[in-house]
PDB file of C-alpha atoms in Angstrom:
ATOM      1  CA  MET A 796     -43.666  41.478-183.870  1.00  0.00           C
ATOM      2  CA  SER A 797     -41.634  40.327-180.801  1.00  0.00           C
ATOM      3  CA  ALA A 798     -38.000  40.852-180.366  1.00  0.00           C
ATOM      4  CA  ILE A 799     -35.948  38.146-181.873  1.00  0.00           C
ATOM      5  CA  PRO A 800     -34.122  36.342-179.242  1.00  0.00           C
ATOM      6  CA  GLY A 801     -30.280  36.731-179.188  1.00  0.00           C
ATOM      7  CA  PRO A 802     -28.019  34.047-179.857  1.00  0.00           C
ATOM      8  CA  LYS A 803     -27.634  31.229-177.112  1.00  0.00           C
ATOM      9  CA  LEU A 804     -24.328  31.424-175.487  1.00  0.00           C
ATOM     10  CA  THR A 805     -22.101  29.887-172.604  1.00  0.00           C
ATOM     11  CA  SER A 806     -21.617  31.853-169.452  1.00  0.00           C
ATOM     12  CA  SER A 807     -18.237  33.168-170.860  1.00  0.00           C
ATOM     13  CA  GLN A 808     -19.001  33.849-174.172  1.00  0.00           C
ATOM     14  CA  PRO A 809     -20.980  37.030-174.026  1.00  0.00           C
ATOM     15  CA  GLU A 810     -17.724  38.732-172.616  1.00  0.00           C
ATOM     16  CA  LEU A 811     -15.803  37.590-175.643  1.00  0.00           C
ATOM     17  CA  LEU A 812     -18.600  38.827-178.039  1.00  0.00           C
ATOM     18  CA  GLU A 813     -18.316  42.499-176.508  1.00  0.00           C
ATOM     19  CA  LYS A 814     -14.427  42.291-176.726  1.00  0.00           C
ATOM     20  CA  PHE A 815     -14.821  41.429-180.597  1.00  0.00           C
ATOM     21  CA  LYS A 816     -17.427  44.088-181.177  1.00  0.00           C
ATOM     22  CA  ALA A 817     -14.838  46.586-179.662  1.00  0.00           C
ATOM     23  CA  LYS A 818     -12.048  45.125-182.096  1.00  0.00           C
ATOM     24  CA  VAL A 819     -14.321  45.566-185.099  1.00  0.00           C
ATOM     25  CA  LYS A 820     -16.407  48.444-184.398  1.00  0.00           C
ATOM     26  CA  ASP A 821     -14.950  50.669-186.881  1.00  0.00           C
ATOM     27  CA  ILE A 822     -16.430  48.180-189.653  1.00  0.00           C
ATOM     28  CA  ILE A 823     -19.608  46.874-187.850  1.00  0.00           C
ATOM     29  CA  LYS A 824     -22.755  47.970-190.054  1.00  0.00           C
ATOM     30  CA  PRO A 825     -26.148  48.546-188.765  1.00  0.00           C
ATOM     31  CA  SER A 826     -27.214  45.344-190.114  1.00  0.00           C
ATOM     32  CA  TYR A 827     -24.785  43.154-188.337  1.00  0.00           C
ATOM     33  CA  ASP A 828     -26.338  41.852-185.292  1.00  0.00           C
ATOM     34  CA  ASP A 829     -24.968  39.632-182.452  1.00  0.00           C
ATOM     35  CA  HIS A 830     -25.957  36.443-184.428  1.00  0.00           C
ATOM     36  CA  TYR A 831     -23.904  37.631-187.343  1.00  0.00           C
ATOM     37  CA  LEU A 832     -20.979  38.623-185.425  1.00  0.00           C
ATOM     38  CA  VAL A 833     -21.059  35.296-183.414  1.00  0.00           C
ATOM     39  CA  LYS A 834     -20.599  33.523-186.419  1.00  0.00           C
ATOM     40  CA  TRP A 835     -17.004  34.824-186.951  1.00  0.00           C
ATOM     41  CA  LEU A 836     -16.404  33.861-183.638  1.00  0.00           C
ATOM     42  CA  VAL A 837     -17.808  30.322-183.992  1.00  0.00           C
ATOM     43  CA  ALA A 838     -15.789  29.892-187.276  1.00  0.00           C
ATOM     44  CA  ARG A 839     -12.370  30.576-185.217  1.00  0.00           C
ATOM     45  CA  ASN A 840     -12.994  28.875-181.969  1.00  0.00           C
ATOM     46  CA  TRP A 841     -13.889  32.097-180.024  1.00  0.00           C
ATOM     47  CA  ASP A 842     -10.307  33.244-180.749  1.00  0.00           C
ATOM     48  CA  ILE A 843     -10.804  37.044-180.813  1.00  0.00           C
ATOM     49  CA  ALA A 844      -7.776  37.669-182.915  1.00  0.00           C
ATOM     50  CA  LYS A 845      -8.426  35.174-185.593  1.00  0.00           C
ATOM     51  CA  ALA A 846     -11.778  36.351-185.789  1.00  0.00           C
ATOM     52  CA  GLU A 847     -11.081  39.789-186.228  1.00  0.00           C
ATOM     53  CA  LYS A 848      -8.460  38.735-189.083  1.00  0.00           C
ATOM     54  CA  MET A 849     -11.445  36.731-190.920  1.00  0.00           C
ATOM     55  CA  PHE A 850     -13.973  39.454-190.451  1.00  0.00           C
ATOM     56  CA  ARG A 851     -11.579  42.214-191.811  1.00  0.00           C
ATOM     57  CA  GLU A 852     -10.636  40.054-194.595  1.00  0.00           C
ATOM     58  CA  ASP A 853     -14.333  39.598-195.455  1.00  0.00           C
ATOM     59  CA  GLU A 854     -15.274  43.438-195.242  1.00  0.00           C
ATOM     60  CA  ASP A 855     -12.260  43.929-197.872  1.00  0.00           C
ATOM     61  CA  TRP A 856     -13.669  41.196-199.953  1.00  0.00           C
ATOM     62  CA  ARG A 857     -17.111  42.640-199.923  1.00  0.00           C
ATOM     63  CA  GLN A 858     -15.841  46.430-200.816  1.00  0.00           C
ATOM     64  CA  LYS A 859     -13.431  45.230-203.512  1.00  0.00           C
ATOM     65  CA  ASN A 860     -16.352  43.063-205.194  1.00  0.00           C
ATOM     66  CA  ASP A 861     -19.275  45.166-204.423  1.00  0.00           C
ATOM     67  CA  VAL A 862     -20.902  42.217-202.708  1.00  0.00           C
ATOM     68  CA  ASP A 863     -23.456  44.301-200.800  1.00  0.00           C
ATOM     69  CA  ASN A 864     -24.923  45.408-203.985  1.00  0.00           C
ATOM     70  CA  ILE A 865     -24.899  42.099-206.060  1.00  0.00           C
ATOM     71  CA  LEU A 866     -28.536  41.636-205.751  1.00  0.00           C
ATOM     72  CA  THR A 867     -29.493  44.873-207.218  1.00  0.00           C
ATOM     73  CA  LYS A 868     -26.346  45.263-209.860  1.00  0.00           C
ATOM     74  CA  TYR A 869     -25.761  41.965-210.950  1.00  0.00           C
ATOM     75  CA  GLN A 870     -27.552  40.083-213.873  1.00  0.00           C
ATOM     76  CA  PRO A 871     -26.900  36.334-213.823  1.00  0.00           C
ATOM     77  CA  PRO A 872     -25.848  34.982-217.133  1.00  0.00           C
ATOM     78  CA  GLU A 873     -29.148  33.288-218.850  1.00  0.00           C
ATOM     79  CA  VAL A 874     -27.076  30.020-219.432  1.00  0.00           C
ATOM     80  CA  LEU A 875     -26.530  29.650-215.555  1.00  0.00           C
ATOM     81  CA  VAL A 876     -30.309  30.751-214.747  1.00  0.00           C
ATOM     82  CA  LYS A 877     -31.462  27.949-217.184  1.00  0.00           C
ATOM     83  CA  TYR A 878     -28.791  25.163-216.998  1.00  0.00           C
ATOM     84  CA  TYR A 879     -27.153  25.501-213.476  1.00  0.00           C
ATOM     85  CA  SER A 880     -28.434  22.908-211.311  1.00  0.00           C
ATOM     86  CA  GLY A 881     -29.517  23.938-207.675  1.00  0.00           C
ATOM     87  CA  GLY A 882     -31.965  26.211-205.912  1.00  0.00           C
ATOM     88  CA  TYR A 883     -33.820  26.729-202.519  1.00  0.00           C
ATOM     89  CA  ASN A 884     -37.369  24.998-202.194  1.00  0.00           C
ATOM     90  CA  GLY A 885     -39.353  24.811-198.870  1.00  0.00           C
ATOM     91  CA  VAL A 886     -38.058  24.881-195.363  1.00  0.00           C
ATOM     92  CA  SER A 887     -37.353  22.283-192.581  1.00  0.00           C
ATOM     93  CA  LYS A 888     -39.452  21.830-189.401  1.00  0.00           C
ATOM     94  CA  GLU A 889     -37.351  24.434-187.680  1.00  0.00           C
ATOM     95  CA  GLY A 890     -37.928  26.810-190.562  1.00  0.00           C
ATOM     96  CA  TYR A 891     -34.316  26.572-192.227  1.00  0.00           C
ATOM     97  CA  PRO A 892     -34.301  27.126-196.083  1.00  0.00           C
ATOM     98  CA  ILE A 893     -33.537  24.198-198.065  1.00  0.00           C
ATOM     99  CA  TRP A 894     -31.301  24.060-200.827  1.00  0.00           C
ATOM    100  CA  ILE A 895     -31.307  21.048-203.374  1.00  0.00           C
ATOM    101  CA  GLU A 896     -28.973  20.265-205.713  1.00  0.00           C
ATOM    102  CA  MET A 897     -28.257  17.275-208.098  1.00  0.00           C
ATOM    103  CA  MET A 898     -24.596  17.304-208.959  1.00  0.00           C
ATOM    104  CA  ALA A 899     -24.411  15.016-211.897  1.00  0.00           C
ATOM    105  CA  ASN A 900     -26.918  16.816-213.678  1.00  0.00           C
ATOM    106  CA  ASN A 901     -24.464  20.048-214.739  1.00  0.00           C
ATOM    107  CA  ASP A 902     -23.378  19.575-218.116  1.00  0.00           C
ATOM    108  CA  GLN A 903     -19.916  20.750-217.187  1.00  0.00           C
ATOM    109  CA  LYS A 904     -18.276  21.025-220.213  1.00  0.00           C
ATOM    110  CA  GLY A 905     -21.376  22.889-221.748  1.00  0.00           C
ATOM    111  CA  LEU A 906     -21.316  25.463-219.202  1.00  0.00           C
ATOM    112  CA  PHE A 907     -17.776  25.994-219.149  1.00  0.00           C
ATOM    113  CA  ASN A 908     -18.110  26.857-223.034  1.00  0.00           C
ATOM    114  CA  SER A 909     -20.555  29.084-222.103  1.00  0.00           C
ATOM    115  CA  VAL A 910     -19.206  30.992-219.018  1.00  0.00           C
ATOM    116  CA  THR A 911     -15.998  31.386-217.217  1.00  0.00           C
ATOM    117  CA  LYS A 912     -15.149  29.809-213.604  1.00  0.00           C
ATOM    118  CA  LYS A 913     -15.366  33.345-212.466  1.00  0.00           C
ATOM    119  CA  GLU A 914     -18.826  33.772-213.522  1.00  0.00           C
ATOM    120  CA  ILE A 915     -20.045  30.517-212.215  1.00  0.00           C
ATOM    121  CA  VAL A 916     -18.364  31.450-208.876  1.00  0.00           C
ATOM    122  CA  GLN A 917     -19.941  34.977-208.780  1.00  0.00           C
ATOM    123  CA  TYR A 918     -23.382  33.037-209.472  1.00  0.00           C
ATOM    124  CA  ARG A 919     -22.967  31.013-206.552  1.00  0.00           C
ATOM    125  CA  CYS A 920     -22.323  34.231-204.441  1.00  0.00           C
ATOM    126  CA  TYR A 921     -25.390  35.713-205.859  1.00  0.00           C
ATOM    127  CA  GLN A 922     -27.611  32.843-204.662  1.00  0.00           C
ATOM    128  CA  THR A 923     -25.838  32.773-201.281  1.00  0.00           C
ATOM    129  CA  GLU A 924     -26.381  36.477-200.871  1.00  0.00           C
ATOM    130  CA  CYS A 925     -30.218  36.088-201.833  1.00  0.00           C
ATOM    131  CA  MET A 926     -30.503  33.534-199.267  1.00  0.00           C
ATOM    132  CA  PHE A 927     -29.065  35.737-196.331  1.00  0.00           C
ATOM    133  CA  LYS A 928     -30.769  39.066-197.626  1.00  0.00           C
ATOM    134  CA  ASN A 929     -33.839  38.018-199.041  1.00  0.00           C
ATOM    135  CA  ILE A 930     -35.094  34.310-197.841  1.00  0.00           C
ATOM    136  CA  CYS A 931     -33.686  34.329-194.189  1.00  0.00           C
ATOM    137  CA  PRO A 932     -35.352  37.509-193.130  1.00  0.00           C
ATOM    138  CA  GLU A 933     -38.671  36.470-194.204  1.00  0.00           C
ATOM    139  CA  LEU A 934     -38.216  33.435-192.732  1.00  0.00           C
ATOM    140  CA  THR A 935     -36.902  35.002-189.405  1.00  0.00           C
ATOM    141  CA  LYS A 936     -40.142  37.116-189.490  1.00  0.00           C
ATOM    142  CA  LYS A 937     -42.364  34.061-190.099  1.00  0.00           C
ATOM    143  CA  PHE A 938     -40.916  31.786-186.998  1.00  0.00           C
ATOM    144  CA  GLY A 939     -39.999  34.455-184.643  1.00  0.00           C
ATOM    145  CA  LYS A 940     -36.426  33.520-184.309  1.00  0.00           C
ATOM    146  CA  LYS A 941     -33.149  34.086-185.771  1.00  0.00           C
ATOM    147  CA  ILE A 942     -32.837  31.838-189.229  1.00  0.00           C
ATOM    148  CA  ASP A 943     -29.275  32.275-190.465  1.00  0.00           C
ATOM    149  CA  LYS A 944     -28.402  28.711-191.792  1.00  0.00           C
ATOM    150  CA  ALA A 945     -29.341  26.461-194.534  1.00  0.00           C
ATOM    151  CA  ILE A 946     -30.022  22.826-194.897  1.00  0.00           C
ATOM    152  CA  GLN A 947     -28.540  21.192-197.967  1.00  0.00           C
ATOM    153  CA  ILE A 948     -29.669  18.248-199.910  1.00  0.00           C
ATOM    154  CA  ILE A 949     -26.671  17.379-202.220  1.00  0.00           C
ATOM    155  CA  ASP A 950     -27.958  14.482-204.656  1.00  0.00           C
ATOM    156  CA  LEU A 951     -25.093  12.561-206.344  1.00  0.00           C
ATOM    157  CA  GLN A 952     -27.476  10.277-208.368  1.00  0.00           C
ATOM    158  CA  GLY A 953     -25.406   9.338-211.540  1.00  0.00           C
ATOM    159  CA  LEU A 954     -22.201  10.823-210.340  1.00  0.00           C
ATOM    160  CA  GLY A 955     -19.056   8.987-211.568  1.00  0.00           C
ATOM    161  CA  LEU A 956     -15.355   9.582-212.264  1.00  0.00           C
ATOM    162  CA  LYS A 957     -16.374  11.215-215.415  1.00  0.00           C
ATOM    163  CA  HIS A 958     -17.654  14.265-213.337  1.00  0.00           C
ATOM    164  CA  LEU A 959     -14.198  14.850-211.790  1.00  0.00           C
ATOM    165  CA  TRP A 960     -13.362  17.102-214.719  1.00  0.00           C
ATOM    166  CA  LEU A 961     -10.389  19.230-213.538  1.00  0.00           C
ATOM    167  CA  PRO A 962     -11.840  22.480-214.049  1.00  0.00           C
ATOM    168  CA  ALA A 963     -15.167  21.774-212.678  1.00  0.00           C
ATOM    169  CA  VAL A 964     -13.430  20.359-209.574  1.00  0.00           C
ATOM    170  CA  GLU A 965     -11.354  23.557-209.222  1.00  0.00           C
ATOM    171  CA  THR A 966     -14.567  25.574-209.632  1.00  0.00           C
ATOM    172  CA  TYR A 967     -16.329  23.729-206.663  1.00  0.00           C
ATOM    173  CA  THR A 968     -13.464  24.048-204.567  1.00  0.00           C
ATOM    174  CA  GLU A 969     -13.532  27.716-205.007  1.00  0.00           C
ATOM    175  CA  VAL A 970     -17.059  27.946-204.119  1.00  0.00           C
ATOM    176  CA  LEU A 971     -16.640  25.754-201.130  1.00  0.00           C
ATOM    177  CA  THR A 972     -13.774  28.097-200.287  1.00  0.00           C
ATOM    178  CA  LEU A 973     -15.597  31.130-200.723  1.00  0.00           C
ATOM    179  CA  GLY A 974     -18.343  29.875-198.431  1.00  0.00           C
ATOM    180  CA  GLU A 975     -16.148  28.885-195.721  1.00  0.00           C
ATOM    181  CA  ALA A 976     -14.261  32.220-195.665  1.00  0.00           C
ATOM    182  CA  HIS A 977     -17.161  34.808-196.344  1.00  0.00           C
ATOM    183  CA  TYR A 978     -20.424  32.888-194.870  1.00  0.00           C
ATOM    184  CA  PRO A 979     -19.091  31.029-191.827  1.00  0.00           C
ATOM    185  CA  ASP A 980     -21.405  29.197-189.684  1.00  0.00           C
ATOM    186  CA  SER A 981     -24.145  28.988-192.432  1.00  0.00           C
ATOM    187  CA  LEU A 982     -24.882  25.263-192.568  1.00  0.00           C
ATOM    188  CA  LYS A 983     -27.350  23.665-190.457  1.00  0.00           C
ATOM    189  CA  THR A 984     -27.143  20.080-192.038  1.00  0.00           C
ATOM    190  CA  ALA A 985     -25.755  18.835-195.287  1.00  0.00           C
ATOM    191  CA  TYR A 986     -27.395  15.565-196.544  1.00  0.00           C
ATOM    192  CA  VAL A 987     -25.394  13.755-199.366  1.00  0.00           C
ATOM    193  CA  ILE A 988     -27.491  11.157-200.781  1.00  0.00           C
ATOM    194  CA  ASN A 989     -27.227   8.630-203.474  1.00  0.00           C
ATOM    195  CA  ALA A 990     -23.644   8.683-202.885  1.00  0.00           C
ATOM    196  CA  PRO A 991     -21.983   6.499-205.397  1.00  0.00           C
ATOM    197  CA  ALA A 992     -18.582   4.072-204.882  1.00  0.00           C
ATOM    198  CA  ALA A 993     -16.580   7.057-206.297  1.00  0.00           C
ATOM    199  CA  PHE A 994     -17.874   9.187-203.286  1.00  0.00           C
ATOM    200  CA  PRO A 995     -14.710   8.770-200.674  1.00  0.00           C
ATOM    201  CA  PHE A 996     -12.526   9.778-203.752  1.00  0.00           C
ATOM    202  CA  ALA A 997     -14.544  12.831-204.681  1.00  0.00           C
ATOM    203  CA  TYR A 998     -14.855  13.878-201.076  1.00  0.00           C
ATOM    204  CA  SER A 999     -11.092  13.597-200.461  1.00  0.00           C
ATOM    205  CA  LEU A1000     -10.531  16.269-203.314  1.00  0.00           C
ATOM    206  CA  VAL A1001     -12.760  18.569-201.360  1.00  0.00           C
ATOM    207  CA  LYS A1002     -12.772  18.099-197.635  1.00  0.00           C
ATOM    208  CA  ASN A1003      -9.822  20.020-196.783  1.00  0.00           C
ATOM    209  CA  PHE A1004     -11.460  22.954-198.229  1.00  0.00           C
ATOM    210  CA  LEU A1005     -14.200  22.625-195.525  1.00  0.00           C
ATOM    211  CA  SER A1006     -13.873  23.501-191.634  1.00  0.00           C
ATOM    212  CA  GLU A1007     -13.865  20.869-189.119  1.00  0.00           C
ATOM    213  CA  ASP A1008     -17.518  22.368-188.034  1.00  0.00           C
ATOM    214  CA  THR A1009     -18.681  22.228-191.563  1.00  0.00           C
ATOM    215  CA  ARG A1010     -17.560  18.388-191.876  1.00  0.00           C
ATOM    216  CA  SER A1011     -19.484  17.502-188.773  1.00  0.00           C
ATOM    217  CA  LYS A1012     -22.527  18.584-190.085  1.00  0.00           C
ATOM    218  CA  ILE A1013     -22.498  16.627-193.173  1.00  0.00           C
ATOM    219  CA  LYS A1014     -24.505  13.213-193.494  1.00  0.00           C
ATOM    220  CA  VAL A1015     -23.700  10.787-196.143  1.00  0.00           C
ATOM    221  CA  PHE A1016     -26.481   8.214-197.110  1.00  0.00           C
ATOM    222  CA  GLY A1017     -26.844   5.809-200.064  1.00  0.00           C
ATOM    223  CA  SER A1018     -30.538   5.354-201.308  1.00  0.00           C
ATOM    224  CA  ASN A1019     -31.869   4.853-197.946  1.00  0.00           C
ATOM    225  CA  TYR A1020     -32.067   8.566-197.197  1.00  0.00           C
ATOM    226  CA  LYS A1021     -35.890   9.489-197.348  1.00  0.00           C
ATOM    227  CA  GLU A1022     -36.892   8.571-193.792  1.00  0.00           C
ATOM    228  CA  HIS A1023     -33.798  10.524-192.682  1.00  0.00           C
ATOM    229  CA  LEU A1024     -34.880  13.815-194.741  1.00  0.00           C
ATOM    230  CA  LEU A1025     -38.459  13.581-193.180  1.00  0.00           C
ATOM    231  CA  LYS A1026     -37.233  13.660-189.909  1.00  0.00           C
ATOM    232  CA  ASP A1027     -36.072  17.026-190.603  1.00  0.00           C
ATOM    233  CA  ILE A1028     -38.574  18.353-193.270  1.00  0.00           C
ATOM    234  CA  ASP A1029     -42.404  17.963-193.685  1.00  0.00           C
ATOM    235  CA  ALA A1030     -43.415  15.717-196.614  1.00  0.00           C
ATOM    236  CA  ASP A1031     -45.193  18.992-198.107  1.00  0.00           C
ATOM    237  CA  GLN A1032     -42.015  20.719-198.244  1.00  0.00           C
ATOM    238  CA  LEU A1033     -39.788  18.185-199.964  1.00  0.00           C
ATOM    239  CA  PRO A1034     -40.489  17.472-203.670  1.00  0.00           C
ATOM    240  CA  VAL A1035     -41.941  14.052-204.433  1.00  0.00           C
ATOM    241  CA  ASN A1036     -38.627  12.808-206.242  1.00  0.00           C
ATOM    242  CA  TRP A1037     -37.002  13.016-202.627  1.00  0.00           C
ATOM    243  CA  GLY A1038     -39.640  11.378-200.515  1.00  0.00           C
ATOM    244  CA  GLY A1039     -42.068  14.287-200.020  1.00  0.00           C
ATOM    245  CA  THR A1040     -45.247  15.622-201.546  1.00  0.00           C
ATOM    246  CA  ALA A1041     -44.406  18.750-203.254  1.00  0.00           C
ATOM    247  CA  LYS A1042     -44.961  19.396-206.979  1.00  0.00           C
ATOM    248  CA  ASP A1043     -44.743  22.321-209.302  1.00  0.00           C
ATOM    249  CA  PRO A1044     -48.107  23.373-210.705  1.00  0.00           C
ATOM    250  CA  ASP A1045     -47.538  21.540-213.661  1.00  0.00           C
ATOM    251  CA  GLY A1046     -47.040  18.367-211.726  1.00  0.00           C
ATOM    252  CA  ASP A1047     -43.052  18.195-211.975  1.00  0.00           C
ATOM    253  CA  THR A1048     -42.138  15.947-209.124  1.00  0.00           C
ATOM    254  CA  TYR A1049     -38.486  17.588-208.877  1.00  0.00           C
ATOM    255  CA  CYS A1050     -39.879  21.079-208.471  1.00  0.00           C
ATOM    256  CA  LYS A1051     -37.737  22.516-211.274  1.00  0.00           C
ATOM    257  CA  SER A1052     -38.916  25.804-211.128  1.00  0.00           C
ATOM    258  CA  LYS A1053     -37.331  26.319-207.968  1.00  0.00           C
ATOM    259  CA  VAL A1054     -34.632  23.659-208.059  1.00  0.00           C
ATOM    260  CA  GLY A1055     -33.215  24.677-211.153  1.00  0.00           C
ATOM    261  CA  ARG A1056     -32.403  21.915-214.263  1.00  0.00           C
ATOM    262  CA  ASN A1057     -32.584  18.324-212.705  1.00  0.00           C
TER     263      ASN A1057
END
């Protein structure tokens, strides 16, 4: 296989990247390529000092929580595997993995009666590590270019004020905070679909936890979303329920075997 092209940089950015690499050379691991290191600079608008601080904080977090071994040592609680809505299904036309989640379908109080907030956050960390350690490397080989971002489809069908239960909101904001702090520049596009009247209020509770870069990649639609999804995603990669042609072997139009409980 031919070498994967390096990150696309402006004329001034290679020098900044090299200066950043010199600053953090004591903690750079062999698996950290230029694509990965650039993410920290992008997250801090190419401010080397701020990027270094963020990168070192992430390495401390990884060591304290043994994150690099989560895929082999962690056993997800059965209740989350069975009942937590969300999962990866298909790839975009450009090769990016697609995460689909139906926010209103989680039995929030039922989950909190079975697991703790910490366990839910850890499970989402596990899923994210799975994307970067397992899914993205395979897609990088398949498409011959670096795949290190995901497309998200967040379906808000049925979401109402009853879902804005404080423990659930706090958990979701912690998940968002974790993503911003430890998985920077990892979103290609987020499609928020079937957005209800309550969406502006719900979004106001979490938007401050998102970087300006992340917010710029969020596209919000009501029920008129299907043609927009199909601009980025081939029909055979998108479940029937969201305008595509993909089904589970048993004919399920949500692809529950991959997306999870819906």
